[in-house]
Short mmCIF file of C-alpha atoms and ligand atoms in Angstrom, two decimals:
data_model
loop_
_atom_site.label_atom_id
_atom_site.label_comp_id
_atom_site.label_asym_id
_atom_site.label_seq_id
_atom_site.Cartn_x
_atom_site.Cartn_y
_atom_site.Cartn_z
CA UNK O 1 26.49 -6.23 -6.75
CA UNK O 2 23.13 -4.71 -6.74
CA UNK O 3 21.98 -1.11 -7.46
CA UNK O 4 18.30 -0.61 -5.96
CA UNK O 5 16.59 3.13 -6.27
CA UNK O 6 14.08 4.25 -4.03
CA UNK O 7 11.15 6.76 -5.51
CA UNK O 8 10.11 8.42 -3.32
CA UNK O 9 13.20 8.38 -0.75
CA UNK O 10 12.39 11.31 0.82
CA UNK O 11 9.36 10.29 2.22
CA UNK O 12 9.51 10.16 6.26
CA UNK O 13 9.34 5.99 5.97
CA UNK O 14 12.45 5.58 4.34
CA UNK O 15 14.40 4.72 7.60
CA UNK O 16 12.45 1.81 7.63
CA UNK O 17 13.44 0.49 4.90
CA UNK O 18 17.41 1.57 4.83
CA UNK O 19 16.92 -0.66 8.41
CA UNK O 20 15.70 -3.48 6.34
CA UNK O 21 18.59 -2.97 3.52
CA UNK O 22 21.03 -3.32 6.44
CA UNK O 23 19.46 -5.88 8.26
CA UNK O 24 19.93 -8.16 5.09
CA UNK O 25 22.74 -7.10 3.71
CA UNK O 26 24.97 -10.44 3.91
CA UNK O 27 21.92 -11.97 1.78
CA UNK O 28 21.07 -8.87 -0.96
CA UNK O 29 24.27 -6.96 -1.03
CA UNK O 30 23.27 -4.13 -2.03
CA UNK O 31 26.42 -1.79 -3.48
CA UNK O 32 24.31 1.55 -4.37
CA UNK O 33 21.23 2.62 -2.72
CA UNK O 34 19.66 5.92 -4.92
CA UNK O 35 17.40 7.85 -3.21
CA UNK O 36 15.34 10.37 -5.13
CA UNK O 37 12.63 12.57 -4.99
CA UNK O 38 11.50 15.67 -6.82
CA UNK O 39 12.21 19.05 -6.73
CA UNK O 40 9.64 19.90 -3.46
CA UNK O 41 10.72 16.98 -1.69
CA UNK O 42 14.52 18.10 -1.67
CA UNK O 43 14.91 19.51 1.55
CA UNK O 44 12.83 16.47 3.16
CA UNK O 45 15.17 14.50 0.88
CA UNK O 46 18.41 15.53 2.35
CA UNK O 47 17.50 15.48 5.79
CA UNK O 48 16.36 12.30 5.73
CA UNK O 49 18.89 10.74 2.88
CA UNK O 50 21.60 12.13 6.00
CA UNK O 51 20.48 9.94 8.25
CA UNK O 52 20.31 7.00 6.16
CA UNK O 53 24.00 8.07 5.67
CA UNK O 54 25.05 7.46 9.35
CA UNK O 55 22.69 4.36 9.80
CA UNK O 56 24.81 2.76 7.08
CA UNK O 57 27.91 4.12 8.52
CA UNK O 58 27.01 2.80 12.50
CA UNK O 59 26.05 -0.61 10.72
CA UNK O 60 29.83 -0.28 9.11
CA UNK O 61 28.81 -2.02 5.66
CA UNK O 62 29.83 -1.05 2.58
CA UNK O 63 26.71 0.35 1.19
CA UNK O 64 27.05 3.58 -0.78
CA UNK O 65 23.69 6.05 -0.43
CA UNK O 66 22.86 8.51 -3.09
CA UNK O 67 20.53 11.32 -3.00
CA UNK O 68 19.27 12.67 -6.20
CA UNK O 69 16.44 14.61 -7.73
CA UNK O 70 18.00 13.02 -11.37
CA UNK O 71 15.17 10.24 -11.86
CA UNK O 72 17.02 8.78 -14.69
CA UNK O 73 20.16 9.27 -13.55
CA UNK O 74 18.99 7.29 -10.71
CA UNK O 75 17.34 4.38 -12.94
CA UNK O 76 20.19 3.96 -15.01
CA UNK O 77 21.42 0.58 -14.89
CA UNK O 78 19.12 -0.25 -11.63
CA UNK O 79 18.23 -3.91 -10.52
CA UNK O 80 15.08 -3.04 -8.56
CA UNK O 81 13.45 0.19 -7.58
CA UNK O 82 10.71 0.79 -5.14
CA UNK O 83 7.90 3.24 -5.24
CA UNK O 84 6.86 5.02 -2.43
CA UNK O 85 5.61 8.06 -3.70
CA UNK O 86 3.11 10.46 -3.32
CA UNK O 87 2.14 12.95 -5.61
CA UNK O 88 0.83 16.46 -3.96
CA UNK O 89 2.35 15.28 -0.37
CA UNK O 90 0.23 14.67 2.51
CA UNK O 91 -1.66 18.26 1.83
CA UNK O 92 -3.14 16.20 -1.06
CA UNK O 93 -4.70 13.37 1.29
CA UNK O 94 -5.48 16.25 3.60
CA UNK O 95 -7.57 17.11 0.69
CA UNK O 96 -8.69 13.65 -0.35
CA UNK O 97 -10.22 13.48 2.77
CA UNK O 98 -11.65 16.34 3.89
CA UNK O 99 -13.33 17.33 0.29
CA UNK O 100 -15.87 14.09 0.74
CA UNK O 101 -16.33 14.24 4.23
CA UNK O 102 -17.99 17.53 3.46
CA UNK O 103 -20.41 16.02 1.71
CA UNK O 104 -20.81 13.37 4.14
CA UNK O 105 -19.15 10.92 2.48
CA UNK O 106 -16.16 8.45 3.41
CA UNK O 107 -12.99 10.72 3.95
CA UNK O 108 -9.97 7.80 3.14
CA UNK O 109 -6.37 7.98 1.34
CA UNK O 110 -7.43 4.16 -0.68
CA UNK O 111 -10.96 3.60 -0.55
CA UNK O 112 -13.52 5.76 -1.78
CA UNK O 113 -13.20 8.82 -3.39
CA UNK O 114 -9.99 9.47 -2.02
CA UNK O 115 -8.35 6.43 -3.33
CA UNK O 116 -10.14 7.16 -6.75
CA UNK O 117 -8.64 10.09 -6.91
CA UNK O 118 -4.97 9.36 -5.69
CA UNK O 119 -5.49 6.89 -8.48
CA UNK O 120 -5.71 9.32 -11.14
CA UNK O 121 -2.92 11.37 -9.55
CA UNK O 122 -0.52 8.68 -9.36
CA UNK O 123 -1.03 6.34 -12.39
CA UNK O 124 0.17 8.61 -14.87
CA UNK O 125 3.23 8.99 -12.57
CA UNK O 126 4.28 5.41 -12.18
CA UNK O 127 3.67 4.83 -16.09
CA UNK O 128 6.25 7.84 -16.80
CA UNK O 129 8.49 5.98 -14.21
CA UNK O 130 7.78 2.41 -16.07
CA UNK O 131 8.42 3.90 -19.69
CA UNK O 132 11.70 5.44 -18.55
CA UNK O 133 12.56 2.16 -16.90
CA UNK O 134 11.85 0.35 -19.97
CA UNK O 135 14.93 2.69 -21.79
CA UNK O 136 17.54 2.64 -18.80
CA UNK O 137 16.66 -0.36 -16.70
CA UNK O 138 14.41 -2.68 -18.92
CA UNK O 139 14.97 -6.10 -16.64
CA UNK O 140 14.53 -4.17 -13.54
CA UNK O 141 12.16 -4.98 -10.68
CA UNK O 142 9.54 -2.34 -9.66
CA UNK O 143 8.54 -3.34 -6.75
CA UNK O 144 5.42 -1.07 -6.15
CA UNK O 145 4.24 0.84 -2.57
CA UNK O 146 2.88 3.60 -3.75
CA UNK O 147 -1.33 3.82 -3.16
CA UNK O 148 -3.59 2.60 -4.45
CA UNK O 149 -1.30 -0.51 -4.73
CA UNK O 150 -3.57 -2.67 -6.74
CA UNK O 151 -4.98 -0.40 -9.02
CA UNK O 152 -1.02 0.83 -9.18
CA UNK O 153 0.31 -2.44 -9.88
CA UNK O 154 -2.27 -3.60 -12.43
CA UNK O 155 -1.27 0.01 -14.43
CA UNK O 156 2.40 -1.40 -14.57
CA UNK O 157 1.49 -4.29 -15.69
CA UNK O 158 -1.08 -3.86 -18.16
CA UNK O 159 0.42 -0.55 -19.41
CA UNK O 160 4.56 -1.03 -19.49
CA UNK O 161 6.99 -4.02 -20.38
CA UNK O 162 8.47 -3.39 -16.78
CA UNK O 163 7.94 -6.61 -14.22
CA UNK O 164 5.63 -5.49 -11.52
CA UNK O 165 5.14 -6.99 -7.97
CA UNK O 166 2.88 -4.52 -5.63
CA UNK O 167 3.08 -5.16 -1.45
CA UNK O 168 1.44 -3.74 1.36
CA UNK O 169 1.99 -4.17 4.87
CA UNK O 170 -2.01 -5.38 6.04
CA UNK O 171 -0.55 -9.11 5.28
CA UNK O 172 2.28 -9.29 7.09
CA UNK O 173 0.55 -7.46 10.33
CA UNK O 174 -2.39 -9.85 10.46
CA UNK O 175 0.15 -13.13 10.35
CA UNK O 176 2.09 -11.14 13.11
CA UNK O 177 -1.25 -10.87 15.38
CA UNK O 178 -2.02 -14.81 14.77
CA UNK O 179 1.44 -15.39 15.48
CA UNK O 180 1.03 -13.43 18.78
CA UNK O 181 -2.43 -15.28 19.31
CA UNK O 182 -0.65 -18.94 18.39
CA UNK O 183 2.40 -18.19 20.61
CA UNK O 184 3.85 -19.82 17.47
CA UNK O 185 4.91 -19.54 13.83
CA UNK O 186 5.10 -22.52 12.14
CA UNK O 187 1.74 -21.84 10.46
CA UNK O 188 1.08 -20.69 7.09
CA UNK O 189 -1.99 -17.95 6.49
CA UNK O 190 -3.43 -18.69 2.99
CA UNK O 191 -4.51 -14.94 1.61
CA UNK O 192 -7.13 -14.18 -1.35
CA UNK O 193 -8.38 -10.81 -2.00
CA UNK O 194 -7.59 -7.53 -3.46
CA UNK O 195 -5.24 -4.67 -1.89
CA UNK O 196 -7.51 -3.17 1.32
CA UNK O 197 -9.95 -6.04 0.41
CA UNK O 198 -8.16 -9.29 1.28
CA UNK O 199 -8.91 -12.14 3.69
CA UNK O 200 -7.22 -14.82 5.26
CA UNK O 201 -8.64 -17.46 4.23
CA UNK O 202 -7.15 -20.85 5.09
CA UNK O 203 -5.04 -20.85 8.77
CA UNK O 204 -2.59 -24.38 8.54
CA UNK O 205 -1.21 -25.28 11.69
CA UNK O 206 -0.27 -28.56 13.09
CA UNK O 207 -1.02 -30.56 9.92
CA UNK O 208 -4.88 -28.85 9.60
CA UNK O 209 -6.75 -25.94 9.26
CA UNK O 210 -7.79 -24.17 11.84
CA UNK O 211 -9.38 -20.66 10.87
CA UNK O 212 -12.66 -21.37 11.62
CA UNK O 213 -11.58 -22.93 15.13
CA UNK O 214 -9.86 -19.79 15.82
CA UNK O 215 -11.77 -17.10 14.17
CA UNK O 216 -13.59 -15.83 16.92
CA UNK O 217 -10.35 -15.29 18.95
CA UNK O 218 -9.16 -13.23 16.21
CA UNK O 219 -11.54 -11.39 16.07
CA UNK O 220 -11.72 -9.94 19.75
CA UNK O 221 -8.02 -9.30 19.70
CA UNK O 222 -8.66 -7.68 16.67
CA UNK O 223 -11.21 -5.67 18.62
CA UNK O 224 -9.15 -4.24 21.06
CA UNK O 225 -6.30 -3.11 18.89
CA UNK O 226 -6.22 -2.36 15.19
CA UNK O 227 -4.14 -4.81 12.79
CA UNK O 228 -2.75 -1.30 11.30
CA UNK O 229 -2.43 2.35 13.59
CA UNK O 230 -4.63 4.28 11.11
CA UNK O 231 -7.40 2.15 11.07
CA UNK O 232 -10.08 2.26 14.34
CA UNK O 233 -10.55 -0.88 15.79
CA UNK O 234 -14.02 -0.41 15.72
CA UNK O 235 -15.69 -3.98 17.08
CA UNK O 236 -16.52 -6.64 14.09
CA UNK O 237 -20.20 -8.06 14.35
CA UNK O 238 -18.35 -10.89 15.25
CA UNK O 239 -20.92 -13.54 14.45
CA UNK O 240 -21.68 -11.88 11.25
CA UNK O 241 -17.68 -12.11 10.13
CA UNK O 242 -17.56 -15.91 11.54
CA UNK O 243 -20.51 -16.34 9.16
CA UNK O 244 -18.11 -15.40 5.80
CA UNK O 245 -15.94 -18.29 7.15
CA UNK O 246 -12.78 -15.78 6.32
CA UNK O 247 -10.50 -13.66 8.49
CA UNK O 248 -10.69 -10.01 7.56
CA UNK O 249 -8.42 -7.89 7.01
CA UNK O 250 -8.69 -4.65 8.71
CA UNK O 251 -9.91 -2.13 5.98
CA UNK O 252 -13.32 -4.09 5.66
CA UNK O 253 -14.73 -1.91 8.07
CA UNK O 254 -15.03 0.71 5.66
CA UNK O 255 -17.45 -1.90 3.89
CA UNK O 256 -19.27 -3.88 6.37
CA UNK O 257 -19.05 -0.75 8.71
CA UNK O 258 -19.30 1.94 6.55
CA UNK O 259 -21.37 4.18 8.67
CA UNK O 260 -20.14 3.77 12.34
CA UNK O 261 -16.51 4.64 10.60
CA UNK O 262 -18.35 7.21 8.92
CA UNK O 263 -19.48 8.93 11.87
CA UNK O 264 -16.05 9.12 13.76
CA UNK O 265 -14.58 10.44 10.90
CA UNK O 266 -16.89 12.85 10.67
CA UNK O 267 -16.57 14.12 13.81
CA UNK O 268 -12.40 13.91 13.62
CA UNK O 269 -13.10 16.30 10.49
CA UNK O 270 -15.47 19.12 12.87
CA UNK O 271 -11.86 18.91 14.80
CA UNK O 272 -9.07 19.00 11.85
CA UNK O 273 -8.16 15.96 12.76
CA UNK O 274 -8.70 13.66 9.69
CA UNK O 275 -5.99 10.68 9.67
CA UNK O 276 -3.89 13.11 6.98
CA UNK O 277 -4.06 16.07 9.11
CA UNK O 278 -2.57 13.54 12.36
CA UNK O 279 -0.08 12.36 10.09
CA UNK O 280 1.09 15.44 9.06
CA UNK O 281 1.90 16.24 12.55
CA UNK O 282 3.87 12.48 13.17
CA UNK O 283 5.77 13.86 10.40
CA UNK O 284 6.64 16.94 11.31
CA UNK O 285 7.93 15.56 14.41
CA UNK O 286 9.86 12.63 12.59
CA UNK O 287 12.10 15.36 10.53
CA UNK O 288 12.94 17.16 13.37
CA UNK O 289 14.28 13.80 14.99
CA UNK O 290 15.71 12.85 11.67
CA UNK O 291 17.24 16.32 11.60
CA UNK O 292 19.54 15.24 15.26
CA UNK O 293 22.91 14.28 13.85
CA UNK O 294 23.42 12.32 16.63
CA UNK O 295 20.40 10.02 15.55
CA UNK O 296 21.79 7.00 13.78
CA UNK O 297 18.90 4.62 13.89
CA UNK O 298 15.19 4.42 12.81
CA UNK O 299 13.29 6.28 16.17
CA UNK O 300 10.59 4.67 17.72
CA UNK O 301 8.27 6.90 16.80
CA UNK O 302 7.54 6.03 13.53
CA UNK O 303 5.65 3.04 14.12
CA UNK O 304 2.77 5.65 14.87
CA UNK O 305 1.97 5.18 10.67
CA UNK O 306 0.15 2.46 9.37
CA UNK O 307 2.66 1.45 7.51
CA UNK O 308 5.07 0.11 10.08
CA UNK O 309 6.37 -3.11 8.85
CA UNK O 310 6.31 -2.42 5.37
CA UNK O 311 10.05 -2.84 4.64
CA UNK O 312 9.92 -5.95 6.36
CA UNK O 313 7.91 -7.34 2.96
CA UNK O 314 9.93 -4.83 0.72
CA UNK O 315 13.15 -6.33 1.80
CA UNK O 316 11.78 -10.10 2.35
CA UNK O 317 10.27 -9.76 -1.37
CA UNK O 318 13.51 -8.32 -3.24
CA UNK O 319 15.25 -10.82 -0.99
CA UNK O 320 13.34 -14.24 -2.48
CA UNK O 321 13.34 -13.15 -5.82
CA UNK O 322 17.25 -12.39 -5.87
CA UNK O 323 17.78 -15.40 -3.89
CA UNK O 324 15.23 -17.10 -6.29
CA UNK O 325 14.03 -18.76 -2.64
CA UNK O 326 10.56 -19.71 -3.54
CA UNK O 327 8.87 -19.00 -0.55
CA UNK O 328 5.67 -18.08 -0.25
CA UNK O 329 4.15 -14.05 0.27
CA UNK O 330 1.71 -11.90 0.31
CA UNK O 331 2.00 -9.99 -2.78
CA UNK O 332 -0.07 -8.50 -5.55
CA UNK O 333 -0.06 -10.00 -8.73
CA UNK O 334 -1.76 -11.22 -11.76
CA UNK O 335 -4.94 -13.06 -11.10
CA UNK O 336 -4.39 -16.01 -13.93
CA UNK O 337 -7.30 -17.50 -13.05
CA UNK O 338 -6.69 -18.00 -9.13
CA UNK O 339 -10.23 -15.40 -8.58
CA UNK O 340 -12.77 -17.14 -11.22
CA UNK O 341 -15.15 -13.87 -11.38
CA UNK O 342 -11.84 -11.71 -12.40
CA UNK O 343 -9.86 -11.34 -15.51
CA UNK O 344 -6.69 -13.04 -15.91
CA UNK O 345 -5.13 -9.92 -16.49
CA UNK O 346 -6.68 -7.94 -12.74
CA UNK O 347 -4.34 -7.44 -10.22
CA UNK O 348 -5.05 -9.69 -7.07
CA UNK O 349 -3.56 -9.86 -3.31
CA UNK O 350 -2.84 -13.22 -1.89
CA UNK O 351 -0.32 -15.69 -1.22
CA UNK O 352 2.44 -16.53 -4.19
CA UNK O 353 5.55 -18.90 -4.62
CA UNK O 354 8.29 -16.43 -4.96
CA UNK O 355 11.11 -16.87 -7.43
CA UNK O 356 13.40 -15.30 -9.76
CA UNK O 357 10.92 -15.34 -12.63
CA UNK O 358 8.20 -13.36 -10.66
CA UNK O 359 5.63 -14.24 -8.48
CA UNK O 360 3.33 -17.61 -8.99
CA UNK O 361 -0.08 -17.34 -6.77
CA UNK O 362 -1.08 -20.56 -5.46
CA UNK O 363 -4.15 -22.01 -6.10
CA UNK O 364 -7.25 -21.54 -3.54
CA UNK O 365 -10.35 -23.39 -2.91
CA UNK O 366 -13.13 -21.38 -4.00
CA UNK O 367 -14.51 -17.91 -2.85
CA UNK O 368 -18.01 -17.94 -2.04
CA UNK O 369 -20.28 -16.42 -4.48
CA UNK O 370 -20.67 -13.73 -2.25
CA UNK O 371 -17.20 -12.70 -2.00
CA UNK O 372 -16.67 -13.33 -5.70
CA UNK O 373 -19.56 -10.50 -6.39
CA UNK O 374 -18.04 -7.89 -4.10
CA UNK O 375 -14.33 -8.42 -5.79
CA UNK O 376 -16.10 -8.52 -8.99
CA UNK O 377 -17.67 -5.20 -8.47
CA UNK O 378 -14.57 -3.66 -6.68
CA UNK O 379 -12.43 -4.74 -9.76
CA UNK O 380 -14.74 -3.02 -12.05
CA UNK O 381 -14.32 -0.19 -10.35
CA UNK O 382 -10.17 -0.32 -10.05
CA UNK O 383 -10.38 -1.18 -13.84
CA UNK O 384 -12.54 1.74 -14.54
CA UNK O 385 -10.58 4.37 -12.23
CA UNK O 386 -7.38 3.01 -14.33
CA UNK O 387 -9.13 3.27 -17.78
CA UNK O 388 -10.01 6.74 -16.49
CA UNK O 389 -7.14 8.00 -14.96
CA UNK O 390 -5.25 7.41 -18.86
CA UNK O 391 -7.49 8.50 -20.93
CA UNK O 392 -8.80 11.57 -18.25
CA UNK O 393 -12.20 10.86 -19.78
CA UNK O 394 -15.01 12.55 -17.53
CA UNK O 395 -18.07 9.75 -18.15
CA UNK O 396 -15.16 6.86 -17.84
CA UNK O 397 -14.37 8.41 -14.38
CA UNK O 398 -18.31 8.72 -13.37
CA UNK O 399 -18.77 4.91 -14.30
CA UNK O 400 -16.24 3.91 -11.89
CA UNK O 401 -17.83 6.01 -9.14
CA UNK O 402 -20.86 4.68 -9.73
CA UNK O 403 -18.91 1.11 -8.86
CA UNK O 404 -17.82 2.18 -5.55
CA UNK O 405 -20.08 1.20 -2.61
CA UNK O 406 -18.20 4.14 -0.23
CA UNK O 407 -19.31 6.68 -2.58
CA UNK O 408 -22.81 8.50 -3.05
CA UNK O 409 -24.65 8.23 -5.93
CA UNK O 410 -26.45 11.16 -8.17
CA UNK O 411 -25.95 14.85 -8.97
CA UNK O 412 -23.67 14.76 -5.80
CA UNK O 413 -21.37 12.21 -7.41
CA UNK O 414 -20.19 15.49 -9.99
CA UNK O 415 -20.62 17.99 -7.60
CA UNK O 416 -18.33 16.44 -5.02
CA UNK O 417 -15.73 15.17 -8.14
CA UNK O 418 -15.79 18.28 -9.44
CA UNK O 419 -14.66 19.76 -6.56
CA UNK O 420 -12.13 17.24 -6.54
CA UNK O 421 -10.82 18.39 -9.79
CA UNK O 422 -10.50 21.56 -8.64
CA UNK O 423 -8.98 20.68 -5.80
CA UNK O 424 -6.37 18.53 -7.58
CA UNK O 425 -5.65 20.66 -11.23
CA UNK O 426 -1.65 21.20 -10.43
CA UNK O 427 -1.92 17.37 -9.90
CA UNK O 428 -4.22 16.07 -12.95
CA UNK O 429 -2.62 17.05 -16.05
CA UNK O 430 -4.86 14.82 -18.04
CA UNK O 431 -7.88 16.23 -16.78
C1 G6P I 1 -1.71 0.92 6.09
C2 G6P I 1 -1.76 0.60 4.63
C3 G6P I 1 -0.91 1.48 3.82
C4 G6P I 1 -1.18 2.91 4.15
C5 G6P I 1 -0.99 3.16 5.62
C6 G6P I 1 -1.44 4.55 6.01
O1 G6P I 1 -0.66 0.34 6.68
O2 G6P I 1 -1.46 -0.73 4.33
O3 G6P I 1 -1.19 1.21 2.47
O4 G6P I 1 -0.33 3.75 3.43
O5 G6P I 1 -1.71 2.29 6.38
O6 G6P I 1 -0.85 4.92 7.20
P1 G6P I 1 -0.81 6.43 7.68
O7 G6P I 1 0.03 6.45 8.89
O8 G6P I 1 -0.23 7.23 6.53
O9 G6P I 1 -2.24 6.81 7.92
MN1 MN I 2 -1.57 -0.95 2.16
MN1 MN I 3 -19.66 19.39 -13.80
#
């Protein structure tokens, strides 16, 4: 019988994935489900750990839920635990956000200078979790959520003995809008990339390929509605994508459309309402639903975050490898090669065999030289943001910046991190 702990538990997505423990329970039975958070997060904790309580109870398995704020008591003994955490709360992506787009730069949670800097909160967090896991659970699973995934996941597993398999949900939400496009889904999505930078690249269907085929159908469904909620669907230069040959996923458009997004955000930020600052509000309104004691099952509302689906691959992934099913997912993982400009050791998105010895990526035709360059620079960056956020060395930190297309170069580059720091000191303890 399995004992799985969830970092992070009191985080207003858990029902999610307590729905996705249940829904597979005949197939991962899962004996002691941990849920733990800090200190801060203890009432948020509770309320929600309570309704996990009577979802398990309505679903009438035997599935015991704990809530804790004892980490290791927690990790004792675990077979996998999942990290959704994030450090400072949403008032730390409210600042994330906000703190470039006064400068008139990019205001986002993963790319950016907001994902550089939730990198060098959160690192140092996960590699505390991974050295205590390597004491009281040293064969565990950490199956990593917590952003930025990639540049989390490639931490873990450069930095800690502790088996490492990062997921997001982008994947598993573009196959579901070809699937809706196909009317079908027998069809197998080949995916290459890095987290938030990861195409489709091969579509197999009916014994052939047929991405390029449908490409520009993608694309205008993708126009009209957003593969993820907290991403605009701002319209693709369709001929322009159709020209790369690749599907892409939808955080691109902070790349190829840097400053059309750039401009809505800023005017959402002359408003207060920056995707943190909306999100804070869905969540307010989630814990007072949670809070119901009649409320026994994940409310509809909470598909308003991007990250609806999530525990759909969360589940699906701890699923195959305890199964040892070796089917294929979206998952991130060691390059070895699959990415030619990247190290074997860089983390990398795309599709892998899954079994009980990890996940294997398969093999791709090339990348265009193009693409290669832009996850070659992108890489850099993640491996520089890493470097800095363990060492909390000032120049270190500046080099990566200077790597990231999203963020403005010169003087303003320390004025704007600086401010960061500031910003951030109850959260950077290395800095
Ligand atoms: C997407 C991403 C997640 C991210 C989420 C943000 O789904 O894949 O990595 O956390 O969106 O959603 P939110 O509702 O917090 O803006
Ligand atoms: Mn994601
Ligand atoms: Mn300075």
């Amino acid at each position: 019988s399995l004992k799985v702990v969830t970092i992070g538990g009191g985080s207003s997505y858990t029902p999610e994935i307590v729905e996705g423990f249940i829904k597979r329970h005949k197939s991962i039975p899962i004996k002691e489900l941990w849920l733990v958070d800090i200190e801060e997060g203890y009432e948020k904790l509770m309320i929600v750990g309570n309704l996990a309580k009577r979802m398990v109870k309505k679903a009438g398995i035997n599935m015991d839920i704990h809530l804790t704020i004892n980490r290791k008591e927690a990790l004792k003994d675990a077979d996998f635990v999942t990290t959704q955490l994030r450090v400072g709360l949403l008032d730390a992506r409210i600042k994330d956000e906000r703190i470039p787009l006064s400068h008139g730069m990019l205001g986002q949670e993963t790319n950016g200078f907001g994902g550089f800097m939730k990198a060098l909160r959160t690192i140092p967090v996960i590699l505390d979790i991974a050295k205590e896991m390597e004491q009281l659970c040293p064969n565990a699973w950490l199956i990593n959520f917590s952003n930025p995934s990639g540049m989390v996941t490639e931490a873990v597993q450069r930095f800690s003995r502790i088996k490492c398999i990062g997921l997001c949900n982008v994947p598993i939400n573009m196959t579901k809008s070809v699937a809706e496009l196909l009317g079908h889904e027998q069809f197998l999505l080949h995916f290459i990339g890095m987290n938030h930078y990861v195409w489709a690249k091969h579509l197999y269907y009916d014994g052939k390929d047929i991405l390029q085929e449908m490409l520009p159908k993608i694309l205008e469904q993708e126009s009209e509605r957003a593969v993820v909620k907290n991403i605009r669907p701002i319209s693709w230069n369709k001929d322009f994508i159709i020209s790369t040959g690749m599907m892409p996923c939808p955080y691109h458009r902070y790349y190829y459309m840097h400053d059309d997004i750039l401009q809505e955000e800023l005017e959402d930020f002359s408003r207060g309402k920056t995707r943190a600052e909306t999100v804070k509000s869905v969540e307010a309104k989630l814990f007072e639903l949670y809070k119901d004691m009649n409320l026994d099952k994940k409310p509809k509302e909470l598909e308003e975050r991007g990250g609806a689906y999530y525990s759909d691959t969360a589940c699906d992934l701890i699923k195959a490898i305890y199964t040892d099913s070796r089917e294929i997912m979206v998952v991130n993982v060691r390059n070895n090669n699959t990415i030619a400009s990247l190290p074997d050791d860089a983390v990398i998105e795309t599709s892998a065999v899954i079994t009980r010895a990890g996940a294997i990526p398969l093999s791709i035709s090339s990348l265009p030289d193009v693409a290669q360059s832009e996850l070659l620079q992108l890489k850099t960056f993640e491996r520089l943001t890493i470097e800095a956020a363990i060492t909390g060395d000032y120049n270190t930190a500046l080099r990566a910046l200077t790597h990231n297309p999203l963020v403005k170069h010169g003087k303003i580059t320390q004025i704007v991190f600086d401010e960061l720091l500031e910003a951030h000191k109850d959260y950077l303890d290395k800095w």
